Amino acid sequence: MAAPPSRTTASGFTLLELLIVVAVIAVLSSMAIPNMLASRTTANETVAVAALRSIIAAQLQCQSLCLVDRDGDGRGEALGLDELCGTHALRSGAPALSPSPLPQSLGLLNNLGHVAGRGYLLCLYLPDATGNGIAATPANSDAVDADLAETFWTCVAWPQARTVTGNETYWTNHTGEILRTVGGRYDGRTLVPEAGAALLGSTPNSLVQGKPAANTLACDGNRWMTVQ
């Protein structure tokens, strides 16, 4: 007569072992996630600075070519991001640039003149007749002063969500110098840097009041440092 089949006991994790595994995973996650977030914010900041460098070069190129010269004095005016990217016709009435010196993704403005990308918002300001900065949008094109725009412009880049998508705010203007805030507070749609935030002077909205506040306090109350 055949012997009955042996019965084996099913093996598995005990509740204690499962709790230990969960605890180990939690500890590893608590170590890895901050490092991942820090790496992402650093990468976003690097992209923002690279975008500003590209904008500086594109402005120089377009102004030297005198693509917009509404007062006819032979001096080219600075352009808005949508003009530099070929997403909108030039304010002189000329067709949109094709090819454009900047990728079209940088020219997709919202109604405030802001461009979103890689955790940062960008805005390019041009001067009105009083020297104050206005967001370079099609709606504001008639208010841009043709004479002042031959010299002055600024562009800012700040985090969409500070401490999450980026920590520092960046600023540049016609001098080609790029500055970054030290402990700046600019954040998303609620705290937007003004055109002259990193200048020495008394009015953060003015484009023409003074030189960049490199390594010192600017008119917005923040300390700005030169980006090498």
PDB file of C-alpha atoms in Angstrom:
ATOM      1  CA  MET A   1       0.000   0.000   0.000  1.00  0.00           C
ATOM      2  CA  ALA A   2       1.440   3.399  -1.048  1.00  0.00           C
ATOM      3  CA  ALA A   3       2.449   5.801   1.675  1.00  0.00           C
ATOM      4  CA  PRO A   4       0.353   8.998   1.886  1.00  0.00           C
ATOM      5  CA  PRO A   5       2.026  12.113   0.463  1.00  0.00           C
ATOM      6  CA  SER A   6       3.971  14.092   2.989  1.00  0.00           C
ATOM      7  CA  ARG A   7       2.521  17.420   4.064  1.00  0.00           C
ATOM      8  CA  THR A   8       4.847  20.420   3.915  1.00  0.00           C
ATOM      9  CA  THR A   9       4.383  23.616   5.808  1.00  0.00           C
ATOM     10  CA  ALA A  10       4.065  26.725   3.536  1.00  0.00           C
ATOM     11  CA  SER A  11       6.849  29.200   4.225  1.00  0.00           C
ATOM     12  CA  GLY A  12       6.418  32.988   4.211  1.00  0.00           C
ATOM     13  CA  PHE A  13       7.194  36.245   5.995  1.00  0.00           C
ATOM     14  CA  THR A  14       6.057  36.678   9.519  1.00  0.00           C
ATOM     15  CA  LEU A  15       4.406  39.936  10.550  1.00  0.00           C
ATOM     16  CA  LEU A  16       7.573  40.981  12.356  1.00  0.00           C
ATOM     17  CA  GLU A  17       9.694  40.401   9.249  1.00  0.00           C
ATOM     18  CA  LEU A  18       7.278  42.445   7.125  1.00  0.00           C
ATOM     19  CA  LEU A  19       7.416  45.311   9.614  1.00  0.00           C
ATOM     20  CA  ILE A  20      11.214  45.233   9.532  1.00  0.00           C
ATOM     21  CA  VAL A  21      11.240  45.346   5.699  1.00  0.00           C
ATOM     22  CA  VAL A  22       8.801  48.283   5.669  1.00  0.00           C
ATOM     23  CA  ALA A  23      10.931  50.130   8.214  1.00  0.00           C
ATOM     24  CA  VAL A  24      14.103  49.599   6.168  1.00  0.00           C
ATOM     25  CA  ILE A  25      12.372  50.869   3.004  1.00  0.00           C
ATOM     26  CA  ALA A  26      11.133  53.940   4.881  1.00  0.00           C
ATOM     27  CA  VAL A  27      14.645  54.741   6.122  1.00  0.00           C
ATOM     28  CA  LEU A  28      16.152  54.333   2.650  1.00  0.00           C
ATOM     29  CA  SER A  29      13.414  56.514   1.127  1.00  0.00           C
ATOM     30  CA  SER A  30      13.971  59.251   3.714  1.00  0.00           C
ATOM     31  CA  MET A  31      17.628  59.323   2.670  1.00  0.00           C
ATOM     32  CA  ALA A  32      17.101  59.102  -1.087  1.00  0.00           C
ATOM     33  CA  ILE A  33      14.161  61.472  -1.681  1.00  0.00           C
ATOM     34  CA  PRO A  34      15.863  64.658  -0.351  1.00  0.00           C
ATOM     35  CA  ASN A  35      18.891  63.897  -2.515  1.00  0.00           C
ATOM     36  CA  MET A  36      16.644  63.411  -5.551  1.00  0.00           C
ATOM     37  CA  LEU A  37      14.840  66.707  -4.890  1.00  0.00           C
ATOM     38  CA  ALA A  38      18.139  68.541  -4.402  1.00  0.00           C
ATOM     39  CA  SER A  39      19.460  67.141  -7.669  1.00  0.00           C
ATOM     40  CA  ARG A  40      16.298  68.199  -9.476  1.00  0.00           C
ATOM     41  CA  THR A  41      16.374  71.766  -8.154  1.00  0.00           C
ATOM     42  CA  THR A  42      20.064  72.073  -9.039  1.00  0.00           C
ATOM     43  CA  ALA A  43      19.348  70.839 -12.562  1.00  0.00           C
ATOM     44  CA  ASN A  44      16.463  73.317 -12.903  1.00  0.00           C
ATOM     45  CA  GLU A  45      18.695  76.179 -11.776  1.00  0.00           C
ATOM     46  CA  THR A  46      21.370  75.183 -14.285  1.00  0.00           C
ATOM     47  CA  VAL A  47      18.792  75.209 -17.085  1.00  0.00           C
ATOM     48  CA  ALA A  48      17.500  78.635 -15.992  1.00  0.00           C
ATOM     49  CA  VAL A  49      20.991  80.162 -16.102  1.00  0.00           C
ATOM     50  CA  ALA A  50      21.633  78.584 -19.511  1.00  0.00           C
ATOM     51  CA  ALA A  51      18.384  80.109 -20.797  1.00  0.00           C
ATOM     52  CA  LEU A  52      19.455  83.570 -19.633  1.00  0.00           C
ATOM     53  CA  ARG A  53      22.825  83.192 -21.347  1.00  0.00           C
ATOM     54  CA  SER A  54      21.034  82.256 -24.580  1.00  0.00           C
ATOM     55  CA  ILE A  55      18.738  85.278 -24.243  1.00  0.00           C
ATOM     56  CA  ILE A  56      21.726  87.612 -23.793  1.00  0.00           C
ATOM     57  CA  ALA A  57      23.342  86.279 -26.969  1.00  0.00           C
ATOM     58  CA  ALA A  58      20.077  86.456 -28.939  1.00  0.00           C
ATOM     59  CA  GLN A  59      19.461  90.067 -27.895  1.00  0.00           C
ATOM     60  CA  LEU A  60      22.943  91.103 -28.988  1.00  0.00           C
ATOM     61  CA  GLN A  61      22.484  89.379 -32.318  1.00  0.00           C
ATOM     62  CA  CYS A  62      19.068  90.882 -33.062  1.00  0.00           C
ATOM     63  CA  GLN A  63      20.017  94.386 -31.943  1.00  0.00           C
ATOM     64  CA  SER A  64      23.174  94.328 -34.056  1.00  0.00           C
ATOM     65  CA  LEU A  65      21.041  93.343 -37.052  1.00  0.00           C
ATOM     66  CA  CYS A  66      18.681  96.246 -36.270  1.00  0.00           C
ATOM     67  CA  LEU A  67      15.624  94.041 -36.687  1.00  0.00           C
ATOM     68  CA  VAL A  68      13.406  96.551 -34.861  1.00  0.00           C
ATOM     69  CA  ASP A  69      14.205 100.252 -35.276  1.00  0.00           C
ATOM     70  CA  ARG A  70      10.955 102.147 -34.935  1.00  0.00           C
ATOM     71  CA  ASP A  71      12.550 105.588 -34.613  1.00  0.00           C
ATOM     72  CA  GLY A  72      14.775 105.023 -37.646  1.00  0.00           C
ATOM     73  CA  ASP A  73      18.028 106.080 -36.005  1.00  0.00           C
ATOM     74  CA  GLY A  74      19.966 102.984 -37.051  1.00  0.00           C
ATOM     75  CA  ARG A  75      20.060 101.489 -33.553  1.00  0.00           C
ATOM     76  CA  GLY A  76      18.250  98.218 -32.982  1.00  0.00           C
ATOM     77  CA  GLU A  77      15.827  97.791 -30.093  1.00  0.00           C
ATOM     78  CA  ALA A  78      15.765  94.886 -27.667  1.00  0.00           C
ATOM     79  CA  LEU A  79      13.079  92.294 -28.384  1.00  0.00           C
ATOM     80  CA  GLY A  80      10.598  90.391 -26.239  1.00  0.00           C
ATOM     81  CA  LEU A  81      10.842  86.647 -25.729  1.00  0.00           C
ATOM     82  CA  ASP A  82       8.025  85.929 -28.190  1.00  0.00           C
ATOM     83  CA  GLU A  83       9.848  88.015 -30.813  1.00  0.00           C
ATOM     84  CA  LEU A  84      13.209  86.359 -30.130  1.00  0.00           C
ATOM     85  CA  CYS A  85      11.594  82.919 -30.376  1.00  0.00           C
ATOM     86  CA  GLY A  86       9.582  83.574 -33.525  1.00  0.00           C
ATOM     87  CA  THR A  87       6.229  82.907 -31.858  1.00  0.00           C
ATOM     88  CA  HIS A  88       4.914  86.393 -32.660  1.00  0.00           C
ATOM     89  CA  ALA A  89       5.483  89.039 -35.310  1.00  0.00           C
ATOM     90  CA  LEU A  90       7.952  91.822 -34.500  1.00  0.00           C
ATOM     91  CA  ARG A  91       6.419  94.952 -33.019  1.00  0.00           C
ATOM     92  CA  SER A  92       7.731  96.908 -35.998  1.00  0.00           C
ATOM     93  CA  GLY A  93       5.194  95.024 -38.132  1.00  0.00           C
ATOM     94  CA  ALA A  94       7.765  92.694 -39.695  1.00  0.00           C
ATOM     95  CA  PRO A  95       6.952  88.965 -39.817  1.00  0.00           C
ATOM     96  CA  ALA A  96       7.983  86.598 -37.058  1.00  0.00           C
ATOM     97  CA  LEU A  97      11.626  85.509 -37.143  1.00  0.00           C
ATOM     98  CA  SER A  98      12.202  82.267 -39.009  1.00  0.00           C
ATOM     99  CA  PRO A  99      14.527  80.706 -38.129  1.00  0.00           C
ATOM    100  CA  SER A 100      14.618  82.264 -34.692  1.00  0.00           C
ATOM    101  CA  PRO A 101      17.705  82.556 -32.454  1.00  0.00           C
ATOM    102  CA  LEU A 102      15.869  80.935 -29.523  1.00  0.00           C
ATOM    103  CA  PRO A 103      13.654  77.824 -29.300  1.00  0.00           C
ATOM    104  CA  GLN A 104       9.932  78.472 -29.594  1.00  0.00           C
ATOM    105  CA  SER A 105       9.326  76.943 -26.159  1.00  0.00           C
ATOM    106  CA  LEU A 106      10.831  80.087 -24.589  1.00  0.00           C
ATOM    107  CA  GLY A 107       8.329  82.270 -26.414  1.00  0.00           C
ATOM    108  CA  LEU A 108       5.094  80.699 -25.191  1.00  0.00           C
ATOM    109  CA  LEU A 109       3.949  83.601 -23.033  1.00  0.00           C
ATOM    110  CA  ASN A 110       0.946  83.656 -20.757  1.00  0.00           C
ATOM    111  CA  ASN A 111      -1.137  86.818 -20.420  1.00  0.00           C
ATOM    112  CA  LEU A 112       1.329  88.198 -17.852  1.00  0.00           C
ATOM    113  CA  GLY A 113       4.309  87.720 -20.149  1.00  0.00           C
ATOM    114  CA  HIS A 114       5.683  84.770 -18.181  1.00  0.00           C
ATOM    115  CA  VAL A 115       7.147  81.609 -19.699  1.00  0.00           C
ATOM    116  CA  ALA A 116       7.146  78.339 -17.736  1.00  0.00           C
ATOM    117  CA  GLY A 117       9.714  75.599 -18.133  1.00  0.00           C
ATOM    118  CA  ARG A 118      11.791  73.147 -16.054  1.00  0.00           C
ATOM    119  CA  GLY A 119      10.556  74.408 -12.703  1.00  0.00           C
ATOM    120  CA  TYR A 120      11.189  78.093 -13.443  1.00  0.00           C
ATOM    121  CA  LEU A 121       9.260  81.102 -14.741  1.00  0.00           C
ATOM    122  CA  LEU A 122      10.924  83.675 -16.990  1.00  0.00           C
ATOM    123  CA  CYS A 123       9.895  87.224 -17.834  1.00  0.00           C
ATOM    124  CA  LEU A 124      11.608  89.756 -20.080  1.00  0.00           C
ATOM    125  CA  TYR A 125      11.015  93.449 -19.375  1.00  0.00           C
ATOM    126  CA  LEU A 126      11.369  96.396 -21.750  1.00  0.00           C
ATOM    127  CA  PRO A 127      11.262 100.098 -20.772  1.00  0.00           C
ATOM    128  CA  ASP A 128       8.316 102.410 -21.160  1.00  0.00           C
ATOM    129  CA  ALA A 129       8.705 106.165 -21.678  1.00  0.00           C
ATOM    130  CA  THR A 130       9.424 106.730 -17.965  1.00  0.00           C
ATOM    131  CA  GLY A 131      12.121 104.032 -17.810  1.00  0.00           C
ATOM    132  CA  ASN A 132       9.971 101.604 -15.875  1.00  0.00           C
ATOM    133  CA  GLY A 133       9.956  97.968 -16.929  1.00  0.00           C
ATOM    134  CA  ILE A 134       6.888  96.467 -18.552  1.00  0.00           C
ATOM    135  CA  ALA A 135       6.504  92.799 -19.454  1.00  0.00           C
ATOM    136  CA  ALA A 136       7.347  92.367 -23.136  1.00  0.00           C
ATOM    137  CA  THR A 137       4.000  91.129 -24.463  1.00  0.00           C
ATOM    138  CA  PRO A 138       2.095  91.926 -27.661  1.00  0.00           C
ATOM    139  CA  ALA A 139      -0.428  93.879 -25.569  1.00  0.00           C
ATOM    140  CA  ASN A 140       2.367  96.130 -24.229  1.00  0.00           C
ATOM    141  CA  SER A 141       4.261  96.609 -27.486  1.00  0.00           C
ATOM    142  CA  ASP A 142       2.949 100.109 -28.160  1.00  0.00           C
ATOM    143  CA  ALA A 143       4.045 101.233 -24.697  1.00  0.00           C
ATOM    144  CA  VAL A 144       7.699 100.232 -25.231  1.00  0.00           C
ATOM    145  CA  ASP A 145       9.863 103.332 -25.655  1.00  0.00           C
ATOM    146  CA  ALA A 146      11.776 103.021 -28.933  1.00  0.00           C
ATOM    147  CA  ASP A 147      14.731 105.106 -27.751  1.00  0.00           C
ATOM    148  CA  LEU A 148      15.214 103.537 -24.299  1.00  0.00           C
ATOM    149  CA  ALA A 149      14.741 100.013 -25.679  1.00  0.00           C
ATOM    150  CA  GLU A 150      17.874 100.525 -27.773  1.00  0.00           C
ATOM    151  CA  THR A 151      19.832 100.165 -24.525  1.00  0.00           C
ATOM    152  CA  PHE A 152      17.774  98.823 -21.657  1.00  0.00           C
ATOM    153  CA  TRP A 153      16.118  95.470 -20.996  1.00  0.00           C
ATOM    154  CA  THR A 154      16.101  92.930 -18.196  1.00  0.00           C
ATOM    155  CA  CYS A 155      15.133  89.289 -17.877  1.00  0.00           C
ATOM    156  CA  VAL A 156      14.387  87.391 -14.673  1.00  0.00           C
ATOM    157  CA  ALA A 157      14.006  83.692 -13.847  1.00  0.00           C
ATOM    158  CA  TRP A 158      12.478  82.547 -10.566  1.00  0.00           C
ATOM    159  CA  PRO A 159      11.140  79.240  -9.142  1.00  0.00           C
ATOM    160  CA  GLN A 160       7.615  78.091  -9.891  1.00  0.00           C
ATOM    161  CA  ALA A 161       7.577  76.686  -6.355  1.00  0.00           C
ATOM    162  CA  ARG A 162      10.460  77.885  -4.205  1.00  0.00           C
ATOM    163  CA  THR A 163      12.391  75.141  -2.352  1.00  0.00           C
ATOM    164  CA  VAL A 164      10.598  72.539  -4.503  1.00  0.00           C
ATOM    165  CA  THR A 165      11.479  73.370  -8.120  1.00  0.00           C
ATOM    166  CA  GLY A 166      14.315  75.786  -7.368  1.00  0.00           C
ATOM    167  CA  ASN A 167      15.785  77.985  -4.655  1.00  0.00           C
ATOM    168  CA  GLU A 168      17.419  80.969  -6.310  1.00  0.00           C
ATOM    169  CA  THR A 169      16.165  83.787  -8.502  1.00  0.00           C
ATOM    170  CA  TYR A 170      18.301  84.931 -11.444  1.00  0.00           C
ATOM    171  CA  TRP A 171      18.450  88.325 -13.125  1.00  0.00           C
ATOM    172  CA  THR A 172      20.270  89.742 -16.140  1.00  0.00           C
ATOM    173  CA  ASN A 173      20.160  92.849 -18.301  1.00  0.00           C
ATOM    174  CA  HIS A 174      21.814  94.561 -21.267  1.00  0.00           C
ATOM    175  CA  THR A 175      25.215  94.478 -19.519  1.00  0.00           C
ATOM    176  CA  GLY A 176      25.294  90.691 -19.939  1.00  0.00           C
ATOM    177  CA  GLU A 177      25.924  90.156 -16.221  1.00  0.00           C
ATOM    178  CA  ILE A 178      23.890  87.435 -14.486  1.00  0.00           C
ATOM    179  CA  LEU A 179      23.105  87.756 -10.781  1.00  0.00           C
ATOM    180  CA  ARG A 180      21.455  85.364  -8.321  1.00  0.00           C
ATOM    181  CA  THR A 181      19.670  86.073  -5.060  1.00  0.00           C
ATOM    182  CA  VAL A 182      21.057  85.002  -1.728  1.00  0.00           C
ATOM    183  CA  GLY A 183      18.044  83.879   0.329  1.00  0.00           C
ATOM    184  CA  GLY A 184      15.596  85.487  -2.091  1.00  0.00           C
ATOM    185  CA  ARG A 185      11.866  85.157  -1.527  1.00  0.00           C
ATOM    186  CA  TYR A 186      10.530  85.138  -5.101  1.00  0.00           C
ATOM    187  CA  ASP A 187       8.053  82.351  -5.670  1.00  0.00           C
ATOM    188  CA  GLY A 188       5.621  81.406  -8.440  1.00  0.00           C
ATOM    189  CA  ARG A 189       2.814  83.764  -9.442  1.00  0.00           C
ATOM    190  CA  THR A 190       2.578  85.419  -6.027  1.00  0.00           C
ATOM    191  CA  LEU A 191       6.055  86.948  -5.602  1.00  0.00           C
ATOM    192  CA  VAL A 192       7.391  88.009  -8.998  1.00  0.00           C
ATOM    193  CA  PRO A 193      10.717  89.884  -9.295  1.00  0.00           C
ATOM    194  CA  GLU A 194      10.358  93.327 -10.817  1.00  0.00           C
ATOM    195  CA  ALA A 195      12.388  94.613 -13.725  1.00  0.00           C
ATOM    196  CA  GLY A 196      14.988  96.484 -11.686  1.00  0.00           C
ATOM    197  CA  ALA A 197      15.020  94.188  -8.666  1.00  0.00           C
ATOM    198  CA  ALA A 198      18.786  93.594  -8.822  1.00  0.00           C
ATOM    199  CA  LEU A 199      19.788  97.189  -9.574  1.00  0.00           C
ATOM    200  CA  LEU A 200      21.205  99.773  -7.210  1.00  0.00           C
ATOM    201  CA  GLY A 201      18.549 102.421  -6.730  1.00  0.00           C
ATOM    202  CA  SER A 202      15.279 103.074  -4.989  1.00  0.00           C
ATOM    203  CA  THR A 203      12.606 101.798  -7.363  1.00  0.00           C
ATOM    204  CA  PRO A 204      12.569  98.057  -8.159  1.00  0.00           C
ATOM    205  CA  ASN A 205      10.473  98.632 -11.261  1.00  0.00           C
ATOM    206  CA  SER A 206      12.953 100.990 -12.953  1.00  0.00           C
ATOM    207  CA  LEU A 207      15.242  99.650 -15.676  1.00  0.00           C
ATOM    208  CA  VAL A 208      17.444 102.729 -15.964  1.00  0.00           C
ATOM    209  CA  GLN A 209      18.268 103.750 -12.400  1.00  0.00           C
ATOM    210  CA  GLY A 210      21.681 102.204 -11.760  1.00  0.00           C
ATOM    211  CA  LYS A 211      24.160  99.417 -12.258  1.00  0.00           C
ATOM    212  CA  PRO A 212      23.668  95.776 -11.213  1.00  0.00           C
ATOM    213  CA  ALA A 213      24.036  95.219  -7.462  1.00  0.00           C
ATOM    214  CA  ALA A 214      26.731  92.576  -7.748  1.00  0.00           C
ATOM    215  CA  ASN A 215      27.618  91.099  -4.332  1.00  0.00           C
ATOM    216  CA  THR A 216      25.624  93.673  -2.392  1.00  0.00           C
ATOM    217  CA  LEU A 217      22.087  94.682  -1.452  1.00  0.00           C
ATOM    218  CA  ALA A 218      19.858  95.808  -4.302  1.00  0.00           C
ATOM    219  CA  CYS A 219      16.808  98.042  -4.266  1.00  0.00           C
ATOM    220  CA  ASP A 220      14.524  95.044  -3.640  1.00  0.00           C
ATOM    221  CA  GLY A 221      16.233  94.431  -0.287  1.00  0.00           C
ATOM    222  CA  ASN A 222      17.910  91.191  -1.374  1.00  0.00           C
ATOM    223  CA  ARG A 223      21.618  90.501  -1.685  1.00  0.00           C
ATOM    224  CA  TRP A 224      22.579  89.487  -5.214  1.00  0.00           C
ATOM    225  CA  MET A 225      25.721  87.629  -6.214  1.00  0.00           C
ATOM    226  CA  THR A 226      27.453  87.337  -9.577  1.00  0.00           C
ATOM    227  CA  VAL A 227      26.975  84.036 -11.389  1.00  0.00           C
ATOM    228  CA  GLN A 228      30.314  82.890 -12.762  1.00  0.00           C
TER     229      GLN A 228
END
